[in-house]
CSV table of N, CA, C and O in Angstrom, one decimal:
chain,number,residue,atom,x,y,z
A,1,UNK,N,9.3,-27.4,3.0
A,1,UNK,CA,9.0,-26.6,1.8
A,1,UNK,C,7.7,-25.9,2.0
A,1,UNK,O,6.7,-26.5,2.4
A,2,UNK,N,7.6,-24.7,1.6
A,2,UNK,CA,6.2,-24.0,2.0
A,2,UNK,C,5.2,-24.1,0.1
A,2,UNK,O,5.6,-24.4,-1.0
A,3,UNK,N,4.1,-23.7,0.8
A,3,UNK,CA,3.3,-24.3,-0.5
A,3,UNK,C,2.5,-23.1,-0.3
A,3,UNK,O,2.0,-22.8,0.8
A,4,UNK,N,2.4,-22.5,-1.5
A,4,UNK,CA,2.0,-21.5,-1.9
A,4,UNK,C,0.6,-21.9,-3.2
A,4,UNK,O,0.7,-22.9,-3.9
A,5,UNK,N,-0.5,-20.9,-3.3
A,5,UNK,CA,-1.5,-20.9,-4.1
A,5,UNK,C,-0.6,-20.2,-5.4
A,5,UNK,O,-0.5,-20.9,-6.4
A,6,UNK,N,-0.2,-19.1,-5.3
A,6,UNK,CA,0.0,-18.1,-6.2
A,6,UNK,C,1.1,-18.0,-6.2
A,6,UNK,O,1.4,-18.0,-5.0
A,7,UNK,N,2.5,-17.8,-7.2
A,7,UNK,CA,3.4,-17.1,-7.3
A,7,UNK,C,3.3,-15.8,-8.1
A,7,UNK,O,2.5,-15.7,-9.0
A,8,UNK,N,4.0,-14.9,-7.8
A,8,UNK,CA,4.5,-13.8,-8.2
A,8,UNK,C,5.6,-13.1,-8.3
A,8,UNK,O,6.0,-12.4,-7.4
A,9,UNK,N,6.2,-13.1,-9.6
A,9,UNK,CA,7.2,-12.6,-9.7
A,9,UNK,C,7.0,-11.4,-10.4
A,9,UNK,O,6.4,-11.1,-11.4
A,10,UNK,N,7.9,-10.7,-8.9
A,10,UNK,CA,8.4,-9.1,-9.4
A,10,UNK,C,7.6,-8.3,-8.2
A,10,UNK,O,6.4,-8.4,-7.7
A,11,UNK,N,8.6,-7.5,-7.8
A,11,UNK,CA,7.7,-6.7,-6.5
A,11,UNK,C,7.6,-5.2,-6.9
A,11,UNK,O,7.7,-4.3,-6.1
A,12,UNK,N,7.4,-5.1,-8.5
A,12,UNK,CA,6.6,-3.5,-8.6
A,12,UNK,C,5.5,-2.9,-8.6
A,12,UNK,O,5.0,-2.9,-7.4
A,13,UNK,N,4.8,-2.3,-9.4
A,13,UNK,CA,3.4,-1.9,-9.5
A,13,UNK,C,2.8,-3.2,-9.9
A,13,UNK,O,2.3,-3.9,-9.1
A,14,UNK,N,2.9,-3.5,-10.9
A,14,UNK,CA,2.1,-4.8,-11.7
A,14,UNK,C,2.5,-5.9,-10.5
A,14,UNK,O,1.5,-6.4,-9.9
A,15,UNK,N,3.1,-6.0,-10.3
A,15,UNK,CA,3.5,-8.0,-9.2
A,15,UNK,C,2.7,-7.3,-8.2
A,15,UNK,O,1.5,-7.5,-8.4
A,16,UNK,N,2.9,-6.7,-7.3
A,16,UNK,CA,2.3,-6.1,-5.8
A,16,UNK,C,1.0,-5.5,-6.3
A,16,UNK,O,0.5,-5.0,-5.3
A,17,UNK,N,0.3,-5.2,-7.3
A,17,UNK,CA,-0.7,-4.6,-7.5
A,17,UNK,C,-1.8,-6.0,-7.7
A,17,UNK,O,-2.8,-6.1,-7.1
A,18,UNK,N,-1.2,-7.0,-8.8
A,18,UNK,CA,-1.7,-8.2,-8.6
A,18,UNK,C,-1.9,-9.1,-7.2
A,18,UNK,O,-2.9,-9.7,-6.9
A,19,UNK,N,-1.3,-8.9,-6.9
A,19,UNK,CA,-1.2,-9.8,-5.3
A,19,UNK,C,-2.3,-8.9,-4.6
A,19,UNK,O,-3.4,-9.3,-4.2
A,20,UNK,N,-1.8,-7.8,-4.5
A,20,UNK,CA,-3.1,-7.3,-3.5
A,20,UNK,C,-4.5,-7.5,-4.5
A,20,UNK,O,-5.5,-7.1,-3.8
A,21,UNK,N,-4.8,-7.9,-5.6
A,21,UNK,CA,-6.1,-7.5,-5.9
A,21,UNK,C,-6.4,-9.5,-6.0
A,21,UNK,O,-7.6,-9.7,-6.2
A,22,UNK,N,-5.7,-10.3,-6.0
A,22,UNK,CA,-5.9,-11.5,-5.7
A,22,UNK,C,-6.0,-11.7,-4.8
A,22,UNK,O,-6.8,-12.6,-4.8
A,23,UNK,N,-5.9,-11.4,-3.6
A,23,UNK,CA,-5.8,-11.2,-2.0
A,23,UNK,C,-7.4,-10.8,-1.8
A,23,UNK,O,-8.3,-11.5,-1.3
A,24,UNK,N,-7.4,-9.7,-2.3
A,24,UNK,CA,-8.8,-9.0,-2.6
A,24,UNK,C,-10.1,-9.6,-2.6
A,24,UNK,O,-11.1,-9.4,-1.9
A,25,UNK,N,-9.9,-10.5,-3.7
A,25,UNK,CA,-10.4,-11.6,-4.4
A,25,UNK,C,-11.0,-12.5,-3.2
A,25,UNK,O,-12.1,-12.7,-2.7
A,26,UNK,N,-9.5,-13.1,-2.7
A,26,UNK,CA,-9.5,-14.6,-2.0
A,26,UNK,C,-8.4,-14.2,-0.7
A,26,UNK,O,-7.2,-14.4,-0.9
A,27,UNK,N,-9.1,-13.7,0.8
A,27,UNK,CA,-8.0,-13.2,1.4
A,27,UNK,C,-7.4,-14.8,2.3
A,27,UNK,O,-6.9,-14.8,3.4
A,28,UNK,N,-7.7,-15.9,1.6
A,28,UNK,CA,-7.0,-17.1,2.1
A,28,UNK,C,-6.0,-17.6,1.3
A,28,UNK,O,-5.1,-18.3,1.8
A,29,UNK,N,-6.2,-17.2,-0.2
A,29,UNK,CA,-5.1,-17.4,-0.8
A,29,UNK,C,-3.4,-17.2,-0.2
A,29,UNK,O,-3.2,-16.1,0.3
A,30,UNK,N,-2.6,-18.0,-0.3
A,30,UNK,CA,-1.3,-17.9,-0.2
A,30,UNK,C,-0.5,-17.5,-1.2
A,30,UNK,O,-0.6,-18.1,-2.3
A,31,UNK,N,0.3,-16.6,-1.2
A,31,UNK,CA,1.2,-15.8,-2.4
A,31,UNK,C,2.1,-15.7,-1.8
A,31,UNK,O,2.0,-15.4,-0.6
A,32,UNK,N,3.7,-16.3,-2.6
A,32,UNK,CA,5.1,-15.6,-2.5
A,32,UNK,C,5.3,-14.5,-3.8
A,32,UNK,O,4.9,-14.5,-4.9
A,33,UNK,N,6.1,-13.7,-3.1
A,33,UNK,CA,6.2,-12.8,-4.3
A,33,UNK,C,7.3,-12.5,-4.1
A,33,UNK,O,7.6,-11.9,-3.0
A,34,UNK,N,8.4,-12.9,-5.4
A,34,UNK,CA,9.8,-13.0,-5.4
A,34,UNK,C,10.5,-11.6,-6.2
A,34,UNK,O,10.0,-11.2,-7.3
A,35,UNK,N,11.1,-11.3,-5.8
A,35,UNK,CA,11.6,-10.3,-6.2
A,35,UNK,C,13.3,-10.3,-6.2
A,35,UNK,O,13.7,-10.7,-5.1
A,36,UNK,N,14.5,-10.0,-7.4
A,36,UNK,CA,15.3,-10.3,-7.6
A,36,UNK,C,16.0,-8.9,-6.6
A,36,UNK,O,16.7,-9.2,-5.6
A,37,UNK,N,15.9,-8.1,-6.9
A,37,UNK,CA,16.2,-7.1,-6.4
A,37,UNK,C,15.9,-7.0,-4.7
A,37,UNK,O,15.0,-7.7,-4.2
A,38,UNK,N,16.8,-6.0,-3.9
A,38,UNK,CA,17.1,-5.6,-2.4
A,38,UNK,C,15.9,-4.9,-1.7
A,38,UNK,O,15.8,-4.8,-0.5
A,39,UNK,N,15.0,-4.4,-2.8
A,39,UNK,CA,13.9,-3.6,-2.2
A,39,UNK,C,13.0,-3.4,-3.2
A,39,UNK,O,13.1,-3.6,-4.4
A,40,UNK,N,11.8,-3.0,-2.5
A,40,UNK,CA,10.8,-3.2,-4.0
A,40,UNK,C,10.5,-1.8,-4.5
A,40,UNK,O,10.7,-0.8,-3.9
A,41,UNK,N,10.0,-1.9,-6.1
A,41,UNK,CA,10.1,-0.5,-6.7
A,41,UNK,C,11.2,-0.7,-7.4
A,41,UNK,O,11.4,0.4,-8.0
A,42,UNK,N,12.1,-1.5,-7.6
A,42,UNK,CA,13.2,-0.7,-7.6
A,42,UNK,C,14.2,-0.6,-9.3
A,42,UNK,O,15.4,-0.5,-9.5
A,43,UNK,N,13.0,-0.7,-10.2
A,43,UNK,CA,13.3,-0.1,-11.6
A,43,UNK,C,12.1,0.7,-11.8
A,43,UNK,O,12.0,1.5,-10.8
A,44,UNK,N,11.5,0.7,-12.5
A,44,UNK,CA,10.7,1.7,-13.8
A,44,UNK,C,9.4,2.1,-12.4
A,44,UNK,O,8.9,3.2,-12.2
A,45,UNK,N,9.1,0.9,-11.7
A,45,UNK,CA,8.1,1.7,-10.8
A,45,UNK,C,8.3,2.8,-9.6
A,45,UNK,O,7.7,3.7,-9.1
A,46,UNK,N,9.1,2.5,-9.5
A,46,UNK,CA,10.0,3.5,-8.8
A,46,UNK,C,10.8,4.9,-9.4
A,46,UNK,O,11.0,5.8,-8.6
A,47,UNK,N,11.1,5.0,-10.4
A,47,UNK,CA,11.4,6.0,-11.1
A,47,UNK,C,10.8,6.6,-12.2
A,47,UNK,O,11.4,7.0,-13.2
A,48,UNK,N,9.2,6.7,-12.0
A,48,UNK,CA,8.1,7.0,-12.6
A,48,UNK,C,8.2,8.9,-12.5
A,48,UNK,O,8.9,9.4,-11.6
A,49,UNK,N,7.8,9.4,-13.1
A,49,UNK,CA,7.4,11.1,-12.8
A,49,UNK,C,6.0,11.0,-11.6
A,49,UNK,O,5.8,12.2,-11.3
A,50,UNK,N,5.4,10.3,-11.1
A,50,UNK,CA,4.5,10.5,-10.1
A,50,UNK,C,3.1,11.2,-10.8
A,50,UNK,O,2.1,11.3,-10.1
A,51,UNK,N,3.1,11.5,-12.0
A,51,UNK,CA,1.9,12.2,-12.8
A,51,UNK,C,0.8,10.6,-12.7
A,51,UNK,O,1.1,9.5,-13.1
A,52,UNK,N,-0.5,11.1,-12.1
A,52,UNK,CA,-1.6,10.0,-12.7
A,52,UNK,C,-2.2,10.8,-13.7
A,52,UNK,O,-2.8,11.9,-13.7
A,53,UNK,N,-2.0,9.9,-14.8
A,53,UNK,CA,-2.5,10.9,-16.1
A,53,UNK,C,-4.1,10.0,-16.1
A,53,UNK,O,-4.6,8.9,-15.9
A,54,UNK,N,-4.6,11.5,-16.4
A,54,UNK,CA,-6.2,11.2,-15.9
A,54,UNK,C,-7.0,11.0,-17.6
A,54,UNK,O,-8.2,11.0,-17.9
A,55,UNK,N,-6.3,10.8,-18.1
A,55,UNK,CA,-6.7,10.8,-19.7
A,55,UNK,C,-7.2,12.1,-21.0
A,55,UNK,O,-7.6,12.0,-22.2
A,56,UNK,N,-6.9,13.2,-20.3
A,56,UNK,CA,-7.3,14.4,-21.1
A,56,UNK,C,-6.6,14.6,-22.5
A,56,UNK,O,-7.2,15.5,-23.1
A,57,UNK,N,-5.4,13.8,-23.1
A,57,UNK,CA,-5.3,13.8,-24.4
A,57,UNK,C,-5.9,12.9,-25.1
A,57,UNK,O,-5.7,12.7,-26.3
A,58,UNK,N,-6.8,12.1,-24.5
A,58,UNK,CA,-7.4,10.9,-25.3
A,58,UNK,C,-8.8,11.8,-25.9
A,58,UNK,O,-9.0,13.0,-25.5
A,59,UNK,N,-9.7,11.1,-26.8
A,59,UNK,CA,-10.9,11.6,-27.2
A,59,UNK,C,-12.0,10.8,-26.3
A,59,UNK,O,-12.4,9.7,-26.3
A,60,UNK,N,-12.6,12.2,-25.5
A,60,UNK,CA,-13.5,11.3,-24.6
A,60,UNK,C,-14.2,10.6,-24.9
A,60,UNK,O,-14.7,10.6,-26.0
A,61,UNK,N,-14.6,9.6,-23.9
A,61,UNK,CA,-15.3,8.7,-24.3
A,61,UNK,C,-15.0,7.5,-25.3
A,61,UNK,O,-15.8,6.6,-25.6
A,62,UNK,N,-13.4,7.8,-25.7
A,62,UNK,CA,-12.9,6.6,-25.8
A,62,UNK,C,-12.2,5.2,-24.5
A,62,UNK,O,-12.0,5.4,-23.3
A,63,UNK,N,-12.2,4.2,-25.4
A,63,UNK,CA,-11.7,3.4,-24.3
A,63,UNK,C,-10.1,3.7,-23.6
A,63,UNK,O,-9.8,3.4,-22.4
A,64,UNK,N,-9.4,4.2,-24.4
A,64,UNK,CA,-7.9,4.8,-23.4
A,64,UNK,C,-8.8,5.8,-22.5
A,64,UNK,O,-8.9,5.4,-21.4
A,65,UNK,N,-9.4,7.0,-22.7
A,65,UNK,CA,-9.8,7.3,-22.0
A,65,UNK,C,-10.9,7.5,-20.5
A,65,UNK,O,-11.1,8.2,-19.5
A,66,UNK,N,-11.4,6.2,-21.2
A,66,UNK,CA,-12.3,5.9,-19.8
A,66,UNK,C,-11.6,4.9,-19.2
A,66,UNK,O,-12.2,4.5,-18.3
A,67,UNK,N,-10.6,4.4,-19.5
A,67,UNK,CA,-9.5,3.4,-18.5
A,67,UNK,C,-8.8,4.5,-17.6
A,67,UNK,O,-8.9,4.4,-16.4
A,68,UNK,N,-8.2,5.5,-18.3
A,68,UNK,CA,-7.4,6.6,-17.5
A,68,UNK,C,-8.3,6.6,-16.4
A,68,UNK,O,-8.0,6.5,-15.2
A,69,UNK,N,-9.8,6.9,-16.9
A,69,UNK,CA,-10.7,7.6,-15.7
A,69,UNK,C,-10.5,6.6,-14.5
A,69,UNK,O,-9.9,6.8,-13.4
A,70,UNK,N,-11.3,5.3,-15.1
A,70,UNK,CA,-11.1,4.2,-14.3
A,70,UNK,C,-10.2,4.0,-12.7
A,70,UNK,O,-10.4,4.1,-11.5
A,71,UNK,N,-9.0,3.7,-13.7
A,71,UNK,CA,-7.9,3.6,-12.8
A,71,UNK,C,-7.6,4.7,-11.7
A,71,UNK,O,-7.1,4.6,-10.6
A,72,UNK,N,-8.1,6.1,-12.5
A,72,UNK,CA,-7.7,7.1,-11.4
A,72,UNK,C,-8.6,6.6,-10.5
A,72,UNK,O,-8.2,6.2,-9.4
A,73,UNK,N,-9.7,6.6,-10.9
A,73,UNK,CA,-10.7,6.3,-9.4
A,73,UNK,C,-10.1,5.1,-8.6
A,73,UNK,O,-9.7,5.2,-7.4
A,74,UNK,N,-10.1,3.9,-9.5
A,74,UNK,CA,-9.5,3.0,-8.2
A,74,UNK,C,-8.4,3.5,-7.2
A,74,UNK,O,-8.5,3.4,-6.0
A,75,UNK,N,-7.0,4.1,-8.1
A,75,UNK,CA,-6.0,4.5,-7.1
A,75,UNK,C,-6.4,5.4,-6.0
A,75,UNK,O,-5.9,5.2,-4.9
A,76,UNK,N,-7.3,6.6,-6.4
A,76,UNK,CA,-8.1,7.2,-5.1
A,76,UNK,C,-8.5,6.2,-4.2
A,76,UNK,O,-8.0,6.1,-3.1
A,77,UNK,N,-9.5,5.2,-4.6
A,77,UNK,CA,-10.2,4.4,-3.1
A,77,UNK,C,-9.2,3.5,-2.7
A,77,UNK,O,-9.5,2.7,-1.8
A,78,UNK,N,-7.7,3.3,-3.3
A,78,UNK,CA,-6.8,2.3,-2.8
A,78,UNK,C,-6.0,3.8,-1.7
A,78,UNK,O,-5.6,3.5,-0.6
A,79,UNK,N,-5.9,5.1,-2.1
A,79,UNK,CA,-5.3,5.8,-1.5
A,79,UNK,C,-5.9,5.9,-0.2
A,79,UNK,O,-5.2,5.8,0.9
A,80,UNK,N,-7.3,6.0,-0.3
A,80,UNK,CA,-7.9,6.3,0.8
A,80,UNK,C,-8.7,4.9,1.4
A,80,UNK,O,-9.8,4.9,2.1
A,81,UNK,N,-8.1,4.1,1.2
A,81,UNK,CA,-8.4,2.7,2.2
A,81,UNK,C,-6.9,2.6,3.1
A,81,UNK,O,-6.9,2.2,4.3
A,82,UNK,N,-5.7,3.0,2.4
A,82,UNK,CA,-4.4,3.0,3.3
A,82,UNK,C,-4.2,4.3,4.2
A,82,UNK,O,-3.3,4.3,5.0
A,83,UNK,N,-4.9,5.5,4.0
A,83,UNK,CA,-5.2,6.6,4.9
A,83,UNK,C,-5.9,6.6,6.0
A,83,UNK,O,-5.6,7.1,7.1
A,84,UNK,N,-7.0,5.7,5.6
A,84,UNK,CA,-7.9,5.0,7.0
A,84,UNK,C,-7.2,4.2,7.8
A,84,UNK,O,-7.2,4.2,9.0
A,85,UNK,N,-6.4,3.3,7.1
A,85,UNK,CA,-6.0,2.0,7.8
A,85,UNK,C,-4.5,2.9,9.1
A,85,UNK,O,-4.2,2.5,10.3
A,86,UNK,N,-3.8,4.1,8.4
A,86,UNK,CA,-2.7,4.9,9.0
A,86,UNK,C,-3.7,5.9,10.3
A,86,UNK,O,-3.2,6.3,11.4
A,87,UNK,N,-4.9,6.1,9.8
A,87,UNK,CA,-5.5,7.1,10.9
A,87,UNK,C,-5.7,6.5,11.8
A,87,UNK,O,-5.7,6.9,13.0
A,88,UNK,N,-6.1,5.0,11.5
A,88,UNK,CA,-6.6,3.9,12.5
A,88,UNK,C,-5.5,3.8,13.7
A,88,UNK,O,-5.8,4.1,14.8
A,89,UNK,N,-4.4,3.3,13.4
A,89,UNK,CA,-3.2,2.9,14.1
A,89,UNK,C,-2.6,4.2,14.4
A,89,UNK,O,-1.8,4.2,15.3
A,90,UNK,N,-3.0,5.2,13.7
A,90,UNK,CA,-2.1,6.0,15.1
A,90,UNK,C,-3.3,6.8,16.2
A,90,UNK,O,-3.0,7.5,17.1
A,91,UNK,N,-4.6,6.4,16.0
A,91,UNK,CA,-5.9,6.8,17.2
A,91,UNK,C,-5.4,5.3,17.8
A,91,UNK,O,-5.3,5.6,19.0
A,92,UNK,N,-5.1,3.9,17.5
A,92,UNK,CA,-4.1,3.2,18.5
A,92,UNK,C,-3.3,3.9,19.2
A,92,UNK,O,-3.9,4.2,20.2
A,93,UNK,N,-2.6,4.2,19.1
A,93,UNK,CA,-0.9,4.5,19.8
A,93,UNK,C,-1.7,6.2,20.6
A,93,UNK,O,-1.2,7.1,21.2
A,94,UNK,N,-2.6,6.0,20.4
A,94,UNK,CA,-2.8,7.5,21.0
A,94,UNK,C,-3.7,7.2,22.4
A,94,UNK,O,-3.7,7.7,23.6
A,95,UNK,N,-4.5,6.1,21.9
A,95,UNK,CA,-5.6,5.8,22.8
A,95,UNK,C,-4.4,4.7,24.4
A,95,UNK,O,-4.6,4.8,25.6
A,96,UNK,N,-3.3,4.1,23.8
A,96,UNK,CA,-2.3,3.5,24.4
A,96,UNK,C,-1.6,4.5,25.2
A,96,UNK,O,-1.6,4.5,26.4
A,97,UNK,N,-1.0,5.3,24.7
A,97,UNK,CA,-0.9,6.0,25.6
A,97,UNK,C,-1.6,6.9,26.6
A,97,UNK,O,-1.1,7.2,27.7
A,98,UNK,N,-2.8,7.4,26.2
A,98,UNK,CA,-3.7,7.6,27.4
A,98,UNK,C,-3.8,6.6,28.8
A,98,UNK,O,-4.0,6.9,30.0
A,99,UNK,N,-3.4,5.2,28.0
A,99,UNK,CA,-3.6,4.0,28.7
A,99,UNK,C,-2.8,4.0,30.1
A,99,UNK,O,-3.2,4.0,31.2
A,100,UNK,N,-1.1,3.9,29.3
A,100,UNK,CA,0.0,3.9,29.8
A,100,UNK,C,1.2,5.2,29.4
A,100,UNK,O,1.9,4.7,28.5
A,101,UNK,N,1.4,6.0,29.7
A,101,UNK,CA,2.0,6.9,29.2
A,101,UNK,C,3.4,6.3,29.5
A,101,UNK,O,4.0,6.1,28.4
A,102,UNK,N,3.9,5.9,30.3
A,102,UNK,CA,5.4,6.0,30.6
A,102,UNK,C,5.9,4.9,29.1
A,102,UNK,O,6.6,5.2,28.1
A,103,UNK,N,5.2,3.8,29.5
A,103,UNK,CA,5.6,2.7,28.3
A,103,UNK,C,5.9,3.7,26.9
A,103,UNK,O,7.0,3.8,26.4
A,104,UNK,N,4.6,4.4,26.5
A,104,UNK,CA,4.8,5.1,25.4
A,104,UNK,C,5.8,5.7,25.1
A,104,UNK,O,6.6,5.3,24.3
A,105,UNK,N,6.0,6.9,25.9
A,105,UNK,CA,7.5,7.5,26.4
A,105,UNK,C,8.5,6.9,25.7
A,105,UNK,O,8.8,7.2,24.5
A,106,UNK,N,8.9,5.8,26.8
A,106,UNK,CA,10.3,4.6,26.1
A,106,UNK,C,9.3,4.3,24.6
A,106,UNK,O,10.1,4.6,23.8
A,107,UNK,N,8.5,4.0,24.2
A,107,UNK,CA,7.9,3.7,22.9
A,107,UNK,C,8.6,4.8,21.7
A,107,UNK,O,9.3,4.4,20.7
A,108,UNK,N,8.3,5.6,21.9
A,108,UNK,CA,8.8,6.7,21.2
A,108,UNK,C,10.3,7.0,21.5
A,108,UNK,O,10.9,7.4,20.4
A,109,UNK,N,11.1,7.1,22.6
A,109,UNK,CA,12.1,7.4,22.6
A,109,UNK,C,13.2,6.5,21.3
A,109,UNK,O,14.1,6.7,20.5
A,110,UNK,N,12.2,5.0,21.8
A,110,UNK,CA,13.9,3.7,21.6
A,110,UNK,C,13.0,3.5,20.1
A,110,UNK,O,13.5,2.6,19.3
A,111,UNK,N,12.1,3.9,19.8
A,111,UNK,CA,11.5,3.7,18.0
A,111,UNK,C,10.6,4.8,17.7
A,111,UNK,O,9.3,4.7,17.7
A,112,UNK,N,11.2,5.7,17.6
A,112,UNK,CA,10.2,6.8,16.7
A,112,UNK,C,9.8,6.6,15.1
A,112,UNK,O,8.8,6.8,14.4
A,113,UNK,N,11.5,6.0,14.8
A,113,UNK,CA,11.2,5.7,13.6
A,113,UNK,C,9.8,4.6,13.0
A,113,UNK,O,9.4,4.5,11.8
A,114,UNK,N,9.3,4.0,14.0
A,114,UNK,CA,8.3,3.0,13.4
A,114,UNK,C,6.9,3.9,14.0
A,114,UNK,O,5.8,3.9,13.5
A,115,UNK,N,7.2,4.4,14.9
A,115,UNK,CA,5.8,5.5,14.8
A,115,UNK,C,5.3,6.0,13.9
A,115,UNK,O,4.1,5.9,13.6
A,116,UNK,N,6.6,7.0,12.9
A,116,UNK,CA,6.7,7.6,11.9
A,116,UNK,C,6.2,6.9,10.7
A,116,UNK,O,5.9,7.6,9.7
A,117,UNK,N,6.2,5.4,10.7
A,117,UNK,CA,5.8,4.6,9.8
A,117,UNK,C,4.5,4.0,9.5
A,117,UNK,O,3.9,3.8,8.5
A,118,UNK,N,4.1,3.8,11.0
A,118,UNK,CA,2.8,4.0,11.0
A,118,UNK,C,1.9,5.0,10.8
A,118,UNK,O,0.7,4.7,10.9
């Protein structure tokens, strides 16, 4: 039986947004995060309009609207910590292939698709 710190149920924005910011917190913590569904996202976070509403119908300087602000900023520095971490790994696979080209070759031929992912 595995033994876990943290459970989490639900793998949308809120369950996976928790986890990563508990992680954050304590990157020894152990988390399962159970999800009933085949893939994550896969109600209301997932079928969102993609708008980050930045708070401009609120009255500034209220608290709805300095949360809007808030949050936008965090989602910026969460955007641009997984931009670095994607620039990182593919100056990997670039620097590898300089290394060894043929490997890369077959690397790319038999999985492009996980290049792509990276």
């Amino acid at each position: 039986m595995n033994n876990y710190d943290v459970t989490v149920i639900g793998a949308g924005i809120v369950g996976l947004g928790t986890a990563y910011k508990l992680l954050e917190k304590d990157s020894s913590l152990r988390i399962c995060i159970i999800e009933e569904e085949e893939r994550v996202a896969a109600h209301q976070t997932g079928h969102n309009s993609g708008v980050i509403h930045s708070g401009i119908y609120y009255k500034p300087g209220s608290l709805k609207a300095e949360n809007c602000i808030t949050r936008y900023r965090m989602l910026l520095d969460f955007a641009m910590k997984i931009i670095l971490l994607m620039i990182f790994a593919v100056k990997l696979l670039l620097r590898q292939q300089k290394r060894n080209s043929n490997h890369f070759r077959h690397f790319l031929k038999e999985d492009s698709q996980t290049v792509l992912m990276a």
